[in-house]
């Protein structure tokens, strides 16, 4: 079994920074708007609850990763034994099968400790799709890939809409005379004074250009580089820091301009969807956790990570809803030149550059992720519809599935530019499936399989602290409530 390359490993704090950067992304930019609709007290409570539930299911994924490694190690050992017996070099004559546990008793022994260290480790990067193939039946695997594909479709639609909306908001310079700085410019208004294009036309033009420019990458294999990740991380942190500081400055200088309600039940569906989407990292955990060198206190550090992220979200949202009288669905557009004339543009060159940087921030960061997400979707569609050991035409593999990965999100983004709707639907349905249901069922079936194959006496040191059956029931019940509340 291949081991994690030592040169590819990194300290625990680096892995947690990667997890932080992965979680804090586009979803955070939609939180202030949904906070203002749901109310500051309700928003605060919901975010804290969703952060806690998301952390619970993260620990489920970590436990399932260790269980999958244990099963893979067990199978490798059994295969090696069969090979040795075949060539006449086997040791014991009796063979172990997958129905024969390694340790049946619960007594503490050196052998038991040795098997714990040998089996329940996280050294191989086993993706969630691989875990699903280990612990689920064929029907469960199909549901997994279907849920994952729907989530990625929503993700790509959000990326396309956010980028096109940001560019159109900056590029459209025409200001109707009867509107003030605090009014929302309708999509039917002209984008430029000369050409007869309205703002919706401009949005669709920029969306088309964006897809035509980055869509072709789905026909190839594109890998993220460390330097690209570093660049986007620096830009992300610079943008979020500027937004928080700018909002705090407005609060101190001008006082509270926003007047959000304490609680509004009408805003719960969009708040839940945005909250689930904002805490999503489960689908990428194996790639981020496996290279961590020291995983002895992994759950504790992840708890710290989630606490910091929840506090960061609350700081971003609460400062925004009170600092601004009106909030856009994409928070960055509340800082940039929004085509409202001189009333929104600063005479200071530094402030003007900052406004343009914030307004175009989604363009810089999401453009680098769009090809990666599209390629991931293409691969998952192939896994869902194509069977192994079956010959398929080159046209089907190289042309049909890349088109299926790019065209539907493009059509969805062409239909609506409302990010609150896109994020709400993606987070409430497919996002809830990936973040709540899949980890819960993964850990449930992982426990059943490892108890059967490896035995009850070998302890999983990466077991979730929420190991009781009641926690599994709680998460599933919460998912059902969420689905019912969003219908």
PDB file of N, CA and C in Angstrom, residues 157-234:
ATOM      1  N   UNK A 157     -22.625  27.304 -11.227  1.00  0.00           N
ATOM      2  CA  UNK A 157     -23.602  28.358 -11.516  1.00  0.00           C
ATOM      3  C   UNK A 157     -23.349  29.590 -10.656  1.00  0.00           C
ATOM      4  N   UNK A 158     -23.032  29.361  -9.385  1.00  0.00           N
ATOM      5  CA  UNK A 158     -22.736  30.472  -8.476  1.00  0.00           C
ATOM      6  C   UNK A 158     -21.467  31.195  -8.918  1.00  0.00           C
ATOM      7  N   UNK A 159     -20.447  30.438  -9.300  1.00  0.00           N
ATOM      8  CA  UNK A 159     -19.201  31.043  -9.741  1.00  0.00           C
ATOM      9  C   UNK A 159     -19.425  31.915 -10.978  1.00  0.00           C
ATOM     10  N   UNK A 160     -20.136  31.355 -11.964  1.00  0.00           N
ATOM     11  CA  UNK A 160     -20.378  32.115 -13.185  1.00  0.00           C
ATOM     12  C   UNK A 160     -21.189  33.369 -12.930  1.00  0.00           C
ATOM     13  N   UNK A 161     -22.252  33.257 -12.119  1.00  0.00           N
ATOM     14  CA  UNK A 161     -23.094  34.411 -11.829  1.00  0.00           C
ATOM     15  C   UNK A 161     -22.326  35.472 -11.043  1.00  0.00           C
ATOM     16  N   UNK A 162     -21.521  35.051 -10.065  1.00  0.00           N
ATOM     17  CA  UNK A 162     -20.768  36.008  -9.255  1.00  0.00           C
ATOM     18  C   UNK A 162     -19.755  36.771 -10.095  1.00  0.00           C
ATOM     19  N   UNK A 163     -19.046  36.076 -10.975  1.00  0.00           N
ATOM     20  CA  UNK A 163     -18.041  36.723 -11.813  1.00  0.00           C
ATOM     21  C   UNK A 163     -18.701  37.688 -12.792  1.00  0.00           C
ATOM     22  N   UNK A 164     -19.744  37.217 -13.493  1.00  0.00           N
ATOM     23  CA  UNK A 164     -20.409  38.072 -14.484  1.00  0.00           C
ATOM     24  C   UNK A 164     -21.073  39.270 -13.826  1.00  0.00           C
ATOM     25  N   UNK A 165     -21.668  39.065 -12.672  1.00  0.00           N
ATOM     26  CA  UNK A 165     -22.320  40.169 -11.971  1.00  0.00           C
ATOM     27  C   UNK A 165     -21.305  41.199 -11.504  1.00  0.00           C
ATOM     28  N   UNK A 166     -20.152  40.754 -11.049  1.00  0.00           N
ATOM     29  CA  UNK A 166     -19.114  41.676 -10.597  1.00  0.00           C
ATOM     30  C   UNK A 166     -18.582  42.526 -11.754  1.00  0.00           C
ATOM     31  N   UNK A 167     -18.314  41.879 -12.890  1.00  0.00           N
ATOM     32  CA  UNK A 167     -17.794  42.609 -14.046  1.00  0.00           C
ATOM     33  C   UNK A 167     -18.834  43.603 -14.562  1.00  0.00           C
ATOM     34  N   UNK A 168     -20.086  43.153 -14.661  1.00  0.00           N
ATOM     35  CA  UNK A 168     -21.139  44.036 -15.166  1.00  0.00           C
ATOM     36  C   UNK A 168     -21.352  45.223 -14.238  1.00  0.00           C
ATOM     37  N   UNK A 169     -21.264  45.002 -12.926  1.00  0.00           N
ATOM     38  CA  UNK A 169     -21.473  46.080 -11.976  1.00  0.00           C
ATOM     39  C   UNK A 169     -20.398  47.154 -12.099  1.00  0.00           C
ATOM     40  N   UNK A 170     -19.183  46.732 -12.422  1.00  0.00           N
ATOM     41  CA  UNK A 170     -18.087  47.685 -12.588  1.00  0.00           C
ATOM     42  C   UNK A 170     -18.134  48.342 -13.964  1.00  0.00           C
ATOM     43  N   UNK A 171     -18.467  47.534 -14.987  1.00  0.00           N
ATOM     44  CA  UNK A 171     -18.407  48.039 -16.364  1.00  0.00           C
ATOM     45  C   UNK A 171     -19.561  48.966 -16.708  1.00  0.00           C
ATOM     46  N   UNK A 172     -20.740  48.724 -16.149  1.00  0.00           N
ATOM     47  CA  UNK A 172     -21.908  49.553 -16.478  1.00  0.00           C
ATOM     48  C   UNK A 172     -21.800  50.909 -15.769  1.00  0.00           C
ATOM     49  N   UNK A 173     -21.714  51.957 -16.549  1.00  0.00           N
ATOM     50  CA  UNK A 173     -21.450  53.302 -16.003  1.00  0.00           C
ATOM     51  C   UNK A 173     -22.637  54.238 -16.100  1.00  0.00           C
ATOM     52  N   UNK A 174     -23.702  53.826 -16.772  1.00  0.00           N
ATOM     53  CA  UNK A 174     -24.842  54.743 -16.949  1.00  0.00           C
ATOM     54  C   UNK A 174     -25.651  54.833 -15.661  1.00  0.00           C
ATOM     55  N   UNK A 175     -25.974  56.053 -15.236  1.00  0.00           N
ATOM     56  CA  UNK A 175     -26.754  56.287 -14.020  1.00  0.00           C
ATOM     57  C   UNK A 175     -28.037  57.025 -14.371  1.00  0.00           C
ATOM     58  N   UNK A 176     -29.194  56.409 -14.173  1.00  0.00           N
ATOM     59  CA  UNK A 176     -30.462  57.117 -14.417  1.00  0.00           C
ATOM     60  C   UNK A 176     -30.565  58.348 -13.520  1.00  0.00           C
ATOM     61  N   UNK A 177     -31.088  59.414 -14.058  1.00  0.00           N
ATOM     62  CA  UNK A 177     -31.131  60.681 -13.324  1.00  0.00           C
ATOM     63  C   UNK A 177     -32.101  60.643 -12.158  1.00  0.00           C
ATOM     64  N   UNK A 178     -33.118  59.801 -12.229  1.00  0.00           N
ATOM     65  CA  UNK A 178     -34.129  59.772 -11.170  1.00  0.00           C
ATOM     66  C   UNK A 178     -33.765  58.839 -10.017  1.00  0.00           C
ATOM     67  N   UNK A 179     -32.551  58.255 -10.029  1.00  0.00           N
ATOM     68  CA  UNK A 179     -32.126  57.339  -8.964  1.00  0.00           C
ATOM     69  C   UNK A 179     -31.056  57.978  -8.103  1.00  0.00           C
ATOM     70  N   UNK A 180     -31.057  57.627  -6.834  1.00  0.00           N
ATOM     71  CA  UNK A 180     -30.023  58.103  -5.905  1.00  0.00           C
ATOM     72  C   UNK A 180     -29.043  56.985  -5.626  1.00  0.00           C
ATOM     73  N   UNK A 181     -28.030  57.311  -4.809  1.00  0.00           N
ATOM     74  CA  UNK A 181     -26.958  56.351  -4.534  1.00  0.00           C
ATOM     75  C   UNK A 181     -27.460  55.105  -3.814  1.00  0.00           C
ATOM     76  N   UNK A 182     -28.516  55.241  -3.023  1.00  0.00           N
ATOM     77  CA  UNK A 182     -28.977  54.113  -2.231  1.00  0.00           C
ATOM     78  C   UNK A 182     -30.036  53.274  -2.936  1.00  0.00           C
ATOM     79  N   UNK A 183     -30.427  53.681  -4.140  1.00  0.00           N
ATOM     80  CA  UNK A 183     -31.421  52.924  -4.883  1.00  0.00           C
ATOM     81  C   UNK A 183     -30.767  51.787  -5.657  1.00  0.00           C
ATOM     82  N   UNK A 184     -31.544  50.746  -5.862  1.00  0.00           N
ATOM     83  CA  UNK A 184     -31.091  49.636  -6.696  1.00  0.00           C
ATOM     84  C   UNK A 184     -31.414  49.932  -8.154  1.00  0.00           C
ATOM     85  N   UNK A 185     -30.414  49.812  -9.015  1.00  0.00           N
ATOM     86  CA  UNK A 185     -30.632  50.073 -10.430  1.00  0.00           C
ATOM     87  C   UNK A 185     -31.281  48.846 -11.060  1.00  0.00           C
ATOM     88  N   UNK A 186     -32.439  48.983 -11.682  1.00  0.00           N
ATOM     89  CA  UNK A 186     -33.100  47.822 -12.305  1.00  0.00           C
ATOM     90  C   UNK A 186     -32.265  47.245 -13.449  1.00  0.00           C
ATOM     91  N   UNK A 187     -32.462  45.955 -13.706  1.00  0.00           N
ATOM     92  CA  UNK A 187     -31.740  45.305 -14.802  1.00  0.00           C
ATOM     93  C   UNK A 187     -32.157  45.839 -16.163  1.00  0.00           C
ATOM     94  N   UNK A 188     -33.327  46.472 -16.214  1.00  0.00           N
ATOM     95  CA  UNK A 188     -33.811  46.989 -17.499  1.00  0.00           C
ATOM     96  C   UNK A 188     -33.172  48.311 -17.881  1.00  0.00           C
ATOM     97  N   UNK A 189     -32.457  48.950 -16.947  1.00  0.00           N
ATOM     98  CA  UNK A 189     -31.797  50.224 -17.256  1.00  0.00           C
ATOM     99  C   UNK A 189     -30.582  49.985 -18.153  1.00  0.00           C
ATOM    100  N   UNK A 190     -30.219  51.015 -18.908  1.00  0.00           N
ATOM    101  CA  UNK A 190     -29.082  50.915 -19.812  1.00  0.00           C
ATOM    102  C   UNK A 190     -27.789  50.682 -19.043  1.00  0.00           C
ATOM    103  N   UNK A 191     -26.887  49.951 -19.677  1.00  0.00           N
ATOM    104  CA  UNK A 191     -25.564  49.741 -19.083  1.00  0.00           C
ATOM    105  C   UNK A 191     -24.629  50.885 -19.445  1.00  0.00           C
ATOM    106  N   UNK A 192     -24.659  51.254 -20.727  1.00  0.00           N
ATOM    107  CA  UNK A 192     -23.885  52.399 -21.202  1.00  0.00           C
ATOM    108  C   UNK A 192     -24.831  53.382 -21.879  1.00  0.00           C
ATOM    109  N   UNK A 193     -24.439  54.594 -21.940  1.00  0.00           N
ATOM    110  CA  UNK A 193     -25.322  55.630 -22.485  1.00  0.00           C
ATOM    111  C   UNK A 193     -25.503  55.483 -23.988  1.00  0.00           C
ATOM    112  N   UNK A 194     -24.487  54.956 -24.682  1.00  0.00           N
ATOM    113  CA  UNK A 194     -24.563  54.848 -26.131  1.00  0.00           C
ATOM    114  C   UNK A 194     -25.276  53.603 -26.607  1.00  0.00           C
ATOM    115  N   UNK A 195     -24.629  52.419 -26.499  1.00  0.00           N
ATOM    116  CA  UNK A 195     -25.230  51.176 -27.023  1.00  0.00           C
ATOM    117  C   UNK A 195     -26.527  50.824 -26.300  1.00  0.00           C
ATOM    118  N   UNK A 196     -27.428  50.204 -27.012  1.00  0.00           N
ATOM    119  CA  UNK A 196     -28.746  49.864 -26.453  1.00  0.00           C
ATOM    120  C   UNK A 196     -28.698  48.531 -25.729  1.00  0.00           C
ATOM    121  N   UNK A 197     -27.799  48.418 -24.755  1.00  0.00           N
ATOM    122  CA  UNK A 197     -27.696  47.221 -23.923  1.00  0.00           C
ATOM    123  C   UNK A 197     -28.100  47.581 -22.504  1.00  0.00           C
ATOM    124  N   UNK A 198     -29.031  46.812 -21.947  1.00  0.00           N
ATOM    125  CA  UNK A 198     -29.348  47.057 -20.543  1.00  0.00           C
ATOM    126  C   UNK A 198     -28.403  46.253 -19.655  1.00  0.00           C
ATOM    127  N   UNK A 199     -28.579  46.380 -18.354  1.00  0.00           N
ATOM    128  CA  UNK A 199     -27.655  45.743 -17.420  1.00  0.00           C
ATOM    129  C   UNK A 199     -27.765  44.219 -17.450  1.00  0.00           C
ATOM    130  N   UNK A 200     -28.935  43.706 -17.697  1.00  0.00           N
ATOM    131  CA  UNK A 200     -29.090  42.253 -17.796  1.00  0.00           C
ATOM    132  C   UNK A 200     -28.398  41.726 -19.047  1.00  0.00           C
ATOM    133  N   UNK A 201     -28.490  42.482 -20.147  1.00  0.00           N
ATOM    134  CA  UNK A 201     -27.781  42.100 -21.371  1.00  0.00           C
ATOM    135  C   UNK A 201     -26.275  42.061 -21.117  1.00  0.00           C
ATOM    136  N   UNK A 202     -25.775  43.079 -20.430  1.00  0.00           N
ATOM    137  CA  UNK A 202     -24.340  43.134 -20.139  1.00  0.00           C
ATOM    138  C   UNK A 202     -23.911  41.959 -19.267  1.00  0.00           C
ATOM    139  N   UNK A 203     -24.741  41.622 -18.267  1.00  0.00           N
ATOM    140  CA  UNK A 203     -24.449  40.471 -17.408  1.00  0.00           C
ATOM    141  C   UNK A 203     -24.341  39.196 -18.225  1.00  0.00           C
ATOM    142  N   UNK A 204     -25.275  38.990 -19.141  1.00  0.00           N
ATOM    143  CA  UNK A 204     -25.264  37.776 -19.956  1.00  0.00           C
ATOM    144  C   UNK A 204     -24.097  37.764 -20.942  1.00  0.00           C
ATOM    145  N   UNK A 205     -23.729  38.916 -21.452  1.00  0.00           N
ATOM    146  CA  UNK A 205     -22.570  38.997 -22.349  1.00  0.00           C
ATOM    147  C   UNK A 205     -21.299  38.614 -21.601  1.00  0.00           C
ATOM    148  N   UNK A 206     -21.124  39.179 -20.417  1.00  0.00           N
ATOM    149  CA  UNK A 206     -19.922  38.870 -19.641  1.00  0.00           C
ATOM    150  C   UNK A 206     -19.917  37.414 -19.171  1.00  0.00           C
ATOM    151  N   UNK A 207     -21.086  36.878 -18.857  1.00  0.00           N
ATOM    152  CA  UNK A 207     -21.170  35.468 -18.474  1.00  0.00           C
ATOM    153  C   UNK A 207     -20.759  34.574 -19.636  1.00  0.00           C
ATOM    154  N   UNK A 208     -21.236  34.898 -20.822  1.00  0.00           N
ATOM    155  CA  UNK A 208     -20.879  34.122 -22.010  1.00  0.00           C
ATOM    156  C   UNK A 208     -19.380  34.194 -22.279  1.00  0.00           C
ATOM    157  N   UNK A 209     -18.807  35.383 -22.177  1.00  0.00           N
ATOM    158  CA  UNK A 209     -17.365  35.541 -22.387  1.00  0.00           C
ATOM    159  C   UNK A 209     -16.574  34.742 -21.356  1.00  0.00           C
ATOM    160  N   UNK A 210     -17.044  34.752 -20.109  1.00  0.00           N
ATOM    161  CA  UNK A 210     -16.361  34.030 -19.036  1.00  0.00           C
ATOM    162  C   UNK A 210     -16.364  32.526 -19.309  1.00  0.00           C
ATOM    163  N   UNK A 211     -17.521  31.986 -19.715  1.00  0.00           N
ATOM    164  CA  UNK A 211     -17.622  30.552 -19.980  1.00  0.00           C
ATOM    165  C   UNK A 211     -16.815  30.174 -21.220  1.00  0.00           C
ATOM    166  N   UNK A 212     -16.852  31.012 -22.249  1.00  0.00           N
ATOM    167  CA  UNK A 212     -16.079  30.724 -23.461  1.00  0.00           C
ATOM    168  C   UNK A 212     -14.582  30.778 -23.205  1.00  0.00           C
ATOM    169  N   UNK A 213     -14.168  31.622 -22.264  1.00  0.00           N
ATOM    170  CA  UNK A 213     -12.742  31.752 -21.958  1.00  0.00           C
ATOM    171  C   UNK A 213     -12.236  30.610 -21.095  1.00  0.00           C
ATOM    172  N   UNK A 214     -12.986  30.234 -20.054  1.00  0.00           N
ATOM    173  CA  UNK A 214     -12.513  29.227 -19.096  1.00  0.00           C
ATOM    174  C   UNK A 214     -13.137  27.850 -19.306  1.00  0.00           C
ATOM    175  N   UNK A 215     -14.268  27.797 -19.995  1.00  0.00           N
ATOM    176  CA  UNK A 215     -14.924  26.521 -20.228  1.00  0.00           C
ATOM    177  C   UNK A 215     -14.069  25.499 -20.953  1.00  0.00           C
ATOM    178  N   UNK A 216     -13.289  25.879 -21.986  1.00  0.00           N
ATOM    179  CA  UNK A 216     -12.475  24.890 -22.709  1.00  0.00           C
ATOM    180  C   UNK A 216     -11.475  24.126 -21.848  1.00  0.00           C
ATOM    181  N   UNK A 217     -11.134  24.654 -20.664  1.00  0.00           N
ATOM    182  CA  UNK A 217     -10.202  23.937 -19.794  1.00  0.00           C
ATOM    183  C   UNK A 217     -10.770  22.602 -19.322  1.00  0.00           C
ATOM    184  N   UNK A 218     -12.098  22.446 -19.373  1.00  0.00           N
ATOM    185  CA  UNK A 218     -12.711  21.210 -18.913  1.00  0.00           C
ATOM    186  C   UNK A 218     -12.365  20.035 -19.834  1.00  0.00           C
ATOM    187  N   UNK A 219     -11.895  20.324 -21.048  1.00  0.00           N
ATOM    188  CA  UNK A 219     -11.499  19.258 -21.968  1.00  0.00           C
ATOM    189  C   UNK A 219     -10.102  18.712 -21.648  1.00  0.00           C
ATOM    190  N   UNK A 220      -9.414  19.352 -20.710  1.00  0.00           N
ATOM    191  CA  UNK A 220      -8.051  18.936 -20.376  1.00  0.00           C
ATOM    192  C   UNK A 220      -7.976  18.648 -18.882  1.00  0.00           C
ATOM    193  N   UNK A 221      -6.765  18.438 -18.395  1.00  0.00           N
ATOM    194  CA  UNK A 221      -6.529  18.242 -16.966  1.00  0.00           C
ATOM    195  C   UNK A 221      -5.712  19.402 -16.446  1.00  0.00           C
ATOM    196  N   UNK A 222      -6.293  20.142 -15.520  1.00  0.00           N
ATOM    197  CA  UNK A 222      -5.635  21.316 -14.950  1.00  0.00           C
ATOM    198  C   UNK A 222      -5.451  21.074 -13.462  1.00  0.00           C
ATOM    199  N   UNK A 223      -4.264  21.282 -12.963  1.00  0.00           N
ATOM    200  CA  UNK A 223      -3.969  21.073 -11.548  1.00  0.00           C
ATOM    201  C   UNK A 223      -3.658  22.398 -10.872  1.00  0.00           C
ATOM    202  N   UNK A 224      -4.126  22.544  -9.641  1.00  0.00           N
ATOM    203  CA  UNK A 224      -3.772  23.723  -8.859  1.00  0.00           C
ATOM    204  C   UNK A 224      -2.288  23.691  -8.504  1.00  0.00           C
ATOM    205  N   UNK A 225      -1.681  24.824  -8.471  1.00  0.00           N
ATOM    206  CA  UNK A 225      -0.293  24.918  -8.032  1.00  0.00           C
ATOM    207  C   UNK A 225      -0.234  25.590  -6.673  1.00  0.00           C
ATOM    208  N   UNK A 226       0.846  25.338  -5.972  1.00  0.00           N
ATOM    209  CA  UNK A 226       1.015  25.926  -4.648  1.00  0.00           C
ATOM    210  C   UNK A 226       1.049  27.443  -4.721  1.00  0.00           C
ATOM    211  N   UNK A 227       1.688  27.962  -5.772  1.00  0.00           N
ATOM    212  CA  UNK A 227       1.838  29.414  -5.881  1.00  0.00           C
ATOM    213  C   UNK A 227       0.504  30.072  -6.230  1.00  0.00           C
ATOM    214  N   UNK A 228      -0.313  29.410  -7.050  1.00  0.00           N
ATOM    215  CA  UNK A 228      -1.629  29.947  -7.367  1.00  0.00           C
ATOM    216  C   UNK A 228      -2.504  29.952  -6.118  1.00  0.00           C
ATOM    217  N   UNK A 229      -2.415  28.883  -5.326  1.00  0.00           N
ATOM    218  CA  UNK A 229      -3.181  28.823  -4.085  1.00  0.00           C
ATOM    219  C   UNK A 229      -2.733  29.912  -3.117  1.00  0.00           C
ATOM    220  N   UNK A 230      -1.422  30.143  -3.055  1.00  0.00           N
ATOM    221  CA  UNK A 230      -0.900  31.181  -2.177  1.00  0.00           C
ATOM    222  C   UNK A 230      -1.390  32.556  -2.613  1.00  0.00           C
ATOM    223  N   UNK A 231      -1.375  32.804  -3.928  1.00  0.00           N
ATOM    224  CA  UNK A 231      -1.812  34.100  -4.444  1.00  0.00           C
ATOM    225  C   UNK A 231      -3.279  34.349  -4.135  1.00  0.00           C
ATOM    226  N   UNK A 232      -4.137  33.358  -4.401  1.00  0.00           N
ATOM    227  CA  UNK A 232      -5.561  33.535  -4.139  1.00  0.00           C
ATOM    228  C   UNK A 232      -5.838  33.664  -2.637  1.00  0.00           C
ATOM    229  N   UNK A 233      -5.056  32.988  -1.803  1.00  0.00           N
ATOM    230  CA  UNK A 233      -5.238  33.104  -0.348  1.00  0.00           C
ATOM    231  C   UNK A 233      -4.902  34.505   0.132  1.00  0.00           C
ATOM    232  N   UNK A 234      -3.811  35.058  -0.381  1.00  0.00           N
ATOM    233  CA  UNK A 234      -3.420  36.420  -0.001  1.00  0.00           C
ATOM    234  C   UNK A 234      -4.493  37.409  -0.433  1.00  0.00           C
TER     235      UNK A 234
END
